[in-house]
PDB file of C-alpha atoms in Angstrom:
ATOM      1  CA  UNK C   4      95.632 105.413 109.856  1.00  0.00           C
ATOM      2  CA  UNK C   5      93.649 107.731 112.241  1.00  0.00           C
ATOM      3  CA  UNK C   6      93.028 106.469 115.757  1.00  0.00           C
ATOM      4  CA  UNK C   7      89.208 106.304 115.194  1.00  0.00           C
ATOM      5  CA  UNK C   8      89.683 104.408 111.931  1.00  0.00           C
ATOM      6  CA  UNK C   9      88.985 100.659 112.192  1.00  0.00           C
ATOM      7  CA  UNK C  10      91.107  98.434 110.020  1.00  0.00           C
ATOM      8  CA  UNK C  11      89.438  96.627 107.216  1.00  0.00           C
ATOM      9  CA  UNK C  12      90.427  92.984 106.562  1.00  0.00           C
ATOM     10  CA  UNK C  13      89.847  90.909 103.379  1.00  0.00           C
ATOM     11  CA  UNK C  14      87.110  88.817 104.826  1.00  0.00           C
ATOM     12  CA  UNK C  15      85.152  91.569 105.886  1.00  0.00           C
ATOM     13  CA  UNK C  16      85.328  93.257 102.646  1.00  0.00           C
ATOM     14  CA  UNK C  17      83.621  90.121 101.325  1.00  0.00           C
ATOM     15  CA  UNK C  18      80.895  90.735 103.503  1.00  0.00           C
ATOM     16  CA  UNK C  19      80.267  94.309 102.545  1.00  0.00           C
ATOM     17  CA  UNK C  20      80.809  93.694  98.717  1.00  0.00           C
ATOM     18  CA  UNK C  21      77.803  94.330  96.605  1.00  0.00           C
ATOM     19  CA  UNK C  22      76.261  90.905  95.429  1.00  0.00           C
ATOM     20  CA  UNK C  23      77.401  91.629  91.660  1.00  0.00           C
ATOM     21  CA  UNK C  24      81.130  91.721  92.712  1.00  0.00           C
ATOM     22  CA  UNK C  25      80.854  88.288  94.467  1.00  0.00           C
ATOM     23  CA  UNK C  26      80.334  86.507  91.182  1.00  0.00           C
ATOM     24  CA  UNK C  27      83.527  86.001  89.372  1.00  0.00           C
ATOM     25  CA  UNK C  28      84.157  88.833  87.038  1.00  0.00           C
ATOM     26  CA  UNK C  29      85.753  88.161  83.648  1.00  0.00           C
ATOM     27  CA  UNK C  30      89.197  89.528  83.345  1.00  0.00           C
ATOM     28  CA  UNK C  31      88.191  92.238  81.066  1.00  0.00           C
ATOM     29  CA  UNK C  32      85.389  93.560  83.254  1.00  0.00           C
ATOM     30  CA  UNK C  33      87.672  93.603  86.147  1.00  0.00           C
ATOM     31  CA  UNK C  34      90.311  95.706  84.101  1.00  0.00           C
ATOM     32  CA  UNK C  35      87.591  98.016  82.910  1.00  0.00           C
ATOM     33  CA  UNK C  36      86.107  98.624  86.334  1.00  0.00           C
ATOM     34  CA  UNK C  37      89.699  99.542  87.733  1.00  0.00           C
ATOM     35  CA  UNK C  38      90.842 101.502  84.887  1.00  0.00           C
ATOM     36  CA  UNK C  39      87.376 103.493  84.903  1.00  0.00           C
ATOM     37  CA  UNK C  40      87.209 104.216  88.528  1.00  0.00           C
ATOM     38  CA  UNK C  41      86.266 107.761  89.477  1.00  0.00           C
ATOM     39  CA  UNK C  42      86.238 107.239  93.382  1.00  0.00           C
ATOM     40  CA  UNK C  43      88.881 109.599  94.167  1.00  0.00           C
ATOM     41  CA  UNK C  44      90.166 112.596  92.387  1.00  0.00           C
ATOM     42  CA  UNK C  45      93.606 110.902  91.634  1.00  0.00           C
ATOM     43  CA  UNK C  46      91.905 108.233  89.353  1.00  0.00           C
ATOM     44  CA  UNK C  47      91.729 111.020  86.560  1.00  0.00           C
ATOM     45  CA  UNK C  48      95.403 111.727  86.912  1.00  0.00           C
ATOM     46  CA  UNK C  49      97.280 108.529  86.879  1.00  0.00           C
ATOM     47  CA  UNK C  50      97.006 105.246  84.929  1.00  0.00           C
ATOM     48  CA  UNK C  51      96.753 102.172  87.229  1.00  0.00           C
ATOM     49  CA  UNK C  52      98.500  99.063  86.775  1.00  0.00           C
ATOM     50  CA  UNK C  53      98.462  97.321  83.624  1.00  0.00           C
ATOM     51  CA  UNK C  54      96.566  94.030  85.145  1.00  0.00           C
ATOM     52  CA  UNK C  55      98.273  91.101  83.175  1.00  0.00           C
ATOM     53  CA  UNK C  56      98.548  87.540  83.975  1.00  0.00           C
ATOM     54  CA  UNK C  57      95.008  86.687  85.280  1.00  0.00           C
ATOM     55  CA  UNK C  58      96.007  82.918  85.405  1.00  0.00           C
ATOM     56  CA  UNK C  59      99.081  83.547  87.698  1.00  0.00           C
ATOM     57  CA  UNK C  60      99.736  81.164  90.621  1.00  0.00           C
ATOM     58  CA  UNK C  61     101.339  84.212  92.669  1.00  0.00           C
ATOM     59  CA  UNK C  62      99.834  87.565  93.375  1.00  0.00           C
ATOM     60  CA  UNK C  63     102.258  90.228  94.637  1.00  0.00           C
ATOM     61  CA  UNK C  64     100.318  93.065  96.509  1.00  0.00           C
ATOM     62  CA  UNK C  65     102.132  96.393  97.154  1.00  0.00           C
ATOM     63  CA  UNK C  66     100.645  99.245  98.918  1.00  0.00           C
ATOM     64  CA  UNK C  67     100.837 101.631  95.670  1.00  0.00           C
ATOM     65  CA  UNK C  68     101.660 100.599  92.066  1.00  0.00           C
ATOM     66  CA  UNK C  69     105.230 102.019  92.653  1.00  0.00           C
ATOM     67  CA  UNK C  70     105.831  99.032  94.932  1.00  0.00           C
ATOM     68  CA  UNK C  71     105.352  96.548  91.949  1.00  0.00           C
ATOM     69  CA  UNK C  72     105.936  98.282  88.850  1.00  0.00           C
ATOM     70  CA  UNK C  73     109.126  96.987  87.347  1.00  0.00           C
ATOM     71  CA  UNK C  74     110.274 100.269  86.014  1.00  0.00           C
ATOM     72  CA  UNK C  75     110.162 102.033  89.582  1.00  0.00           C
ATOM     73  CA  UNK C  76     112.881 101.779  92.267  1.00  0.00           C
ATOM     74  CA  UNK C  77     111.005  99.433  94.565  1.00  0.00           C
ATOM     75  CA  UNK C  78     109.316  97.460  91.869  1.00  0.00           C
ATOM     76  CA  UNK C  79     112.687  97.208  89.821  1.00  0.00           C
ATOM     77  CA  UNK C  80     113.964  95.535  92.901  1.00  0.00           C
ATOM     78  CA  UNK C  81     111.152  92.964  93.132  1.00  0.00           C
ATOM     79  CA  UNK C  82     111.533  92.213  89.214  1.00  0.00           C
ATOM     80  CA  UNK C  83     115.143  91.497  89.765  1.00  0.00           C
ATOM     81  CA  UNK C  84     114.589  89.325  92.838  1.00  0.00           C
ATOM     82  CA  UNK C  85     112.064  87.463  90.813  1.00  0.00           C
ATOM     83  CA  UNK C  86     114.183  86.732  87.726  1.00  0.00           C
ATOM     84  CA  UNK C  87     117.078  86.019  90.044  1.00  0.00           C
ATOM     85  CA  UNK C  88     115.175  83.442  91.863  1.00  0.00           C
ATOM     86  CA  UNK C  89     113.935  81.830  88.701  1.00  0.00           C
ATOM     87  CA  UNK C  90     110.239  82.511  88.989  1.00  0.00           C
ATOM     88  CA  UNK C  91     108.541  82.814  85.675  1.00  0.00           C
ATOM     89  CA  UNK C  92     107.122  86.419  85.418  1.00  0.00           C
ATOM     90  CA  UNK C  93     104.232  85.111  83.366  1.00  0.00           C
ATOM     91  CA  UNK C  94     103.273  83.193  86.568  1.00  0.00           C
ATOM     92  CA  UNK C  95     103.097  86.487  88.490  1.00  0.00           C
ATOM     93  CA  UNK C  96     100.102  88.948  88.924  1.00  0.00           C
ATOM     94  CA  UNK C  97     101.199  92.261  90.113  1.00  0.00           C
ATOM     95  CA  UNK C  98      98.921  94.572  91.948  1.00  0.00           C
ATOM     96  CA  UNK C  99      98.626  97.222  94.720  1.00  0.00           C
ATOM     97  CA  UNK C 100      96.132  98.264  97.297  1.00  0.00           C
ATOM     98  CA  UNK C 101      95.658 101.803  95.935  1.00  0.00           C
ATOM     99  CA  UNK C 102      95.423 101.783  92.176  1.00  0.00           C
ATOM    100  CA  UNK C 103      96.699 105.171  91.475  1.00  0.00           C
ATOM    101  CA  UNK C 104     100.345 106.182  92.356  1.00  0.00           C
ATOM    102  CA  UNK C 105      99.086 109.477  94.145  1.00  0.00           C
ATOM    103  CA  UNK C 106      96.181 107.944  96.235  1.00  0.00           C
ATOM    104  CA  UNK C 107      96.515 107.601  99.879  1.00  0.00           C
ATOM    105  CA  UNK C 108      92.937 106.500 100.383  1.00  0.00           C
ATOM    106  CA  UNK C 109      93.201 102.548 100.582  1.00  0.00           C
ATOM    107  CA  UNK C 110      89.410 102.280 101.526  1.00  0.00           C
ATOM    108  CA  UNK C 111      88.219 103.545  98.160  1.00  0.00           C
ATOM    109  CA  UNK C 112      90.315 100.915  96.458  1.00  0.00           C
ATOM    110  CA  UNK C 113      89.832  97.816  98.600  1.00  0.00           C
ATOM    111  CA  UNK C 114      87.048  96.382  96.576  1.00  0.00           C
ATOM    112  CA  UNK C 115      89.100  96.445  93.480  1.00  0.00           C
ATOM    113  CA  UNK C 116      91.735  94.173  95.252  1.00  0.00           C
ATOM    114  CA  UNK C 117      89.132  91.878  96.614  1.00  0.00           C
ATOM    115  CA  UNK C 118      87.891  91.532  92.827  1.00  0.00           C
ATOM    116  CA  UNK C 119      91.377  90.841  91.882  1.00  0.00           C
ATOM    117  CA  UNK C 120      91.721  88.016  94.410  1.00  0.00           C
ATOM    118  CA  UNK C 121      88.230  86.455  93.461  1.00  0.00           C
ATOM    119  CA  UNK C 122      89.124  86.735  89.678  1.00  0.00           C
ATOM    120  CA  UNK C 123      92.757  85.625  89.681  1.00  0.00           C
ATOM    121  CA  UNK C 124      92.328  83.194  92.394  1.00  0.00           C
ATOM    122  CA  UNK C 125      96.200  82.800  93.036  1.00  0.00           C
ATOM    123  CA  UNK C 126      97.695  79.895  95.061  1.00  0.00           C
ATOM    124  CA  UNK C 127      99.792  82.428  97.086  1.00  0.00           C
ATOM    125  CA  UNK C 128      99.594  86.145  97.862  1.00  0.00           C
ATOM    126  CA  UNK C 129     102.599  87.967  98.705  1.00  0.00           C
ATOM    127  CA  UNK C 130     101.959  91.041 100.922  1.00  0.00           C
ATOM    128  CA  UNK C 131     104.428  93.507 100.766  1.00  0.00           C
ATOM    129  CA  UNK C 132     104.644  95.293 103.983  1.00  0.00           C
ATOM    130  CA  UNK C 133     102.597  95.621 106.949  1.00  0.00           C
ATOM    131  CA  UNK C 134      99.599  97.707 105.611  1.00  0.00           C
ATOM    132  CA  UNK C 135      98.770  95.111 102.913  1.00  0.00           C
ATOM    133  CA  UNK C 136      99.382  92.111 105.195  1.00  0.00           C
ATOM    134  CA  UNK C 137      96.868  93.598 107.586  1.00  0.00           C
ATOM    135  CA  UNK C 138      94.213  94.281 105.082  1.00  0.00           C
ATOM    136  CA  UNK C 139      94.508  90.930 103.722  1.00  0.00           C
ATOM    137  CA  UNK C 140      95.023  88.863 107.018  1.00  0.00           C
ATOM    138  CA  UNK C 141      93.139  89.658 110.377  1.00  0.00           C
ATOM    139  CA  UNK C 142      96.345  88.774 112.407  1.00  0.00           C
ATOM    140  CA  UNK C 143      99.408  88.989 110.109  1.00  0.00           C
ATOM    141  CA  UNK C 144     102.354  86.781 111.187  1.00  0.00           C
ATOM    142  CA  UNK C 145     105.481  87.977 109.654  1.00  0.00           C
ATOM    143  CA  UNK C 146     107.145  85.385 107.390  1.00  0.00           C
ATOM    144  CA  UNK C 147     104.218  82.770 107.771  1.00  0.00           C
ATOM    145  CA  UNK C 148     101.806  81.335 105.286  1.00  0.00           C
ATOM    146  CA  UNK C 149      98.411  81.660 106.321  1.00  0.00           C
ATOM    147  CA  UNK C 150      95.352  80.096 104.723  1.00  0.00           C
ATOM    148  CA  UNK C 151      92.930  83.009 103.657  1.00  0.00           C
ATOM    149  CA  UNK C 152      90.571  81.289 101.493  1.00  0.00           C
ATOM    150  CA  UNK C 153      90.238  77.845  99.847  1.00  0.00           C
ATOM    151  CA  UNK C 154      93.350  76.941  98.061  1.00  0.00           C
ATOM    152  CA  UNK C 155      94.887  80.436  98.683  1.00  0.00           C
ATOM    153  CA  UNK C 156      97.559  81.193 101.311  1.00  0.00           C
ATOM    154  CA  UNK C 157      98.917  84.701 101.897  1.00  0.00           C
ATOM    155  CA  UNK C 158     102.583  85.581 103.104  1.00  0.00           C
ATOM    156  CA  UNK C 159     103.214  88.595 105.129  1.00  0.00           C
ATOM    157  CA  UNK C 160     106.666  90.060 104.451  1.00  0.00           C
ATOM    158  CA  UNK C 161     108.810  93.327 103.893  1.00  0.00           C
ATOM    159  CA  UNK C 162     108.057  95.944 101.611  1.00  0.00           C
ATOM    160  CA  UNK C 163     110.895  96.489  98.975  1.00  0.00           C
ATOM    161  CA  UNK C 164     111.061 100.075 100.539  1.00  0.00           C
ATOM    162  CA  UNK C 165     112.667  98.098 103.488  1.00  0.00           C
ATOM    163  CA  UNK C 166     115.007  96.143 101.091  1.00  0.00           C
ATOM    164  CA  UNK C 167     117.972  98.555 101.462  1.00  0.00           C
ATOM    165  CA  UNK C 168     119.308  96.555 104.348  1.00  0.00           C
ATOM    166  CA  UNK C 169     121.023  93.145 103.104  1.00  0.00           C
ATOM    167  CA  UNK C 170     119.243  91.200 105.913  1.00  0.00           C
ATOM    168  CA  UNK C 171     115.880  92.103 104.610  1.00  0.00           C
ATOM    169  CA  UNK C 172     116.812  91.322 100.937  1.00  0.00           C
ATOM    170  CA  UNK C 173     118.288  87.972 102.107  1.00  0.00           C
ATOM    171  CA  UNK C 174     114.740  87.292 104.115  1.00  0.00           C
ATOM    172  CA  UNK C 175     112.881  88.164 100.622  1.00  0.00           C
ATOM    173  CA  UNK C 176     115.094  85.833  98.564  1.00  0.00           C
ATOM    174  CA  UNK C 177     114.525  83.019 101.261  1.00  0.00           C
ATOM    175  CA  UNK C 178     110.797  83.700 101.215  1.00  0.00           C
ATOM    176  CA  UNK C 179     110.548  83.899  97.242  1.00  0.00           C
ATOM    177  CA  UNK C 180     112.743  80.686  97.172  1.00  0.00           C
ATOM    178  CA  UNK C 181     109.928  78.754  99.453  1.00  0.00           C
ATOM    179  CA  UNK C 182     107.442  80.160  97.077  1.00  0.00           C
ATOM    180  CA  UNK C 183     108.954  78.623  93.952  1.00  0.00           C
ATOM    181  CA  UNK C 184     109.624  75.329  95.612  1.00  0.00           C
ATOM    182  CA  UNK C 185     105.785  75.448  96.867  1.00  0.00           C
ATOM    183  CA  UNK C 186     104.614  76.010  93.355  1.00  0.00           C
ATOM    184  CA  UNK C 187     106.835  73.230  91.917  1.00  0.00           C
ATOM    185  CA  UNK C 188     105.546  70.923  94.317  1.00  0.00           C
ATOM    186  CA  UNK C 189     101.799  72.002  93.300  1.00  0.00           C
ATOM    187  CA  UNK C 190     102.580  71.287  89.892  1.00  0.00           C
ATOM    188  CA  UNK C 191     104.184  67.863  90.257  1.00  0.00           C
ATOM    189  CA  UNK C 192     101.566  66.575  92.398  1.00  0.00           C
TER     190      UNK C 192
END
């Protein structure tokens, strides 16, 4: 981020969002908006995430699609960890701040992420890495769950790019285990 650039936070995105985006979009409309986006030159070259599981309780947000796609190195680690922890993949919505693998301009994609949060309405948003955490939370507190909207909490945690170290992977396991327990508690309440 350039020194002169001011960071953009989730709650500020809501203030700057066009009124029609504030209405809960249908899943199909959201998917179409993202897939037809042409705000940057990379949109024509790459396909965005598949955008499934709109009824998921958990939203996992990476910086790029490669952070969450199960067929990539980092996303593969994520998928393996989710299965290992017993988290039902049908209860997980995967997304990223930038929607195209090559894009570096997150500001042009930020409104899509806000639309996804408003449409999916997850119970927990897992922010993989500092950039995502600082976009969604004004003061990200690593490892803590922060309420960002009614019935939605966010967790600032490591990116899977950092998961080469055993201690990082153990921390991620512990956090996903906690998420699983929270969701099970919500379902039995």
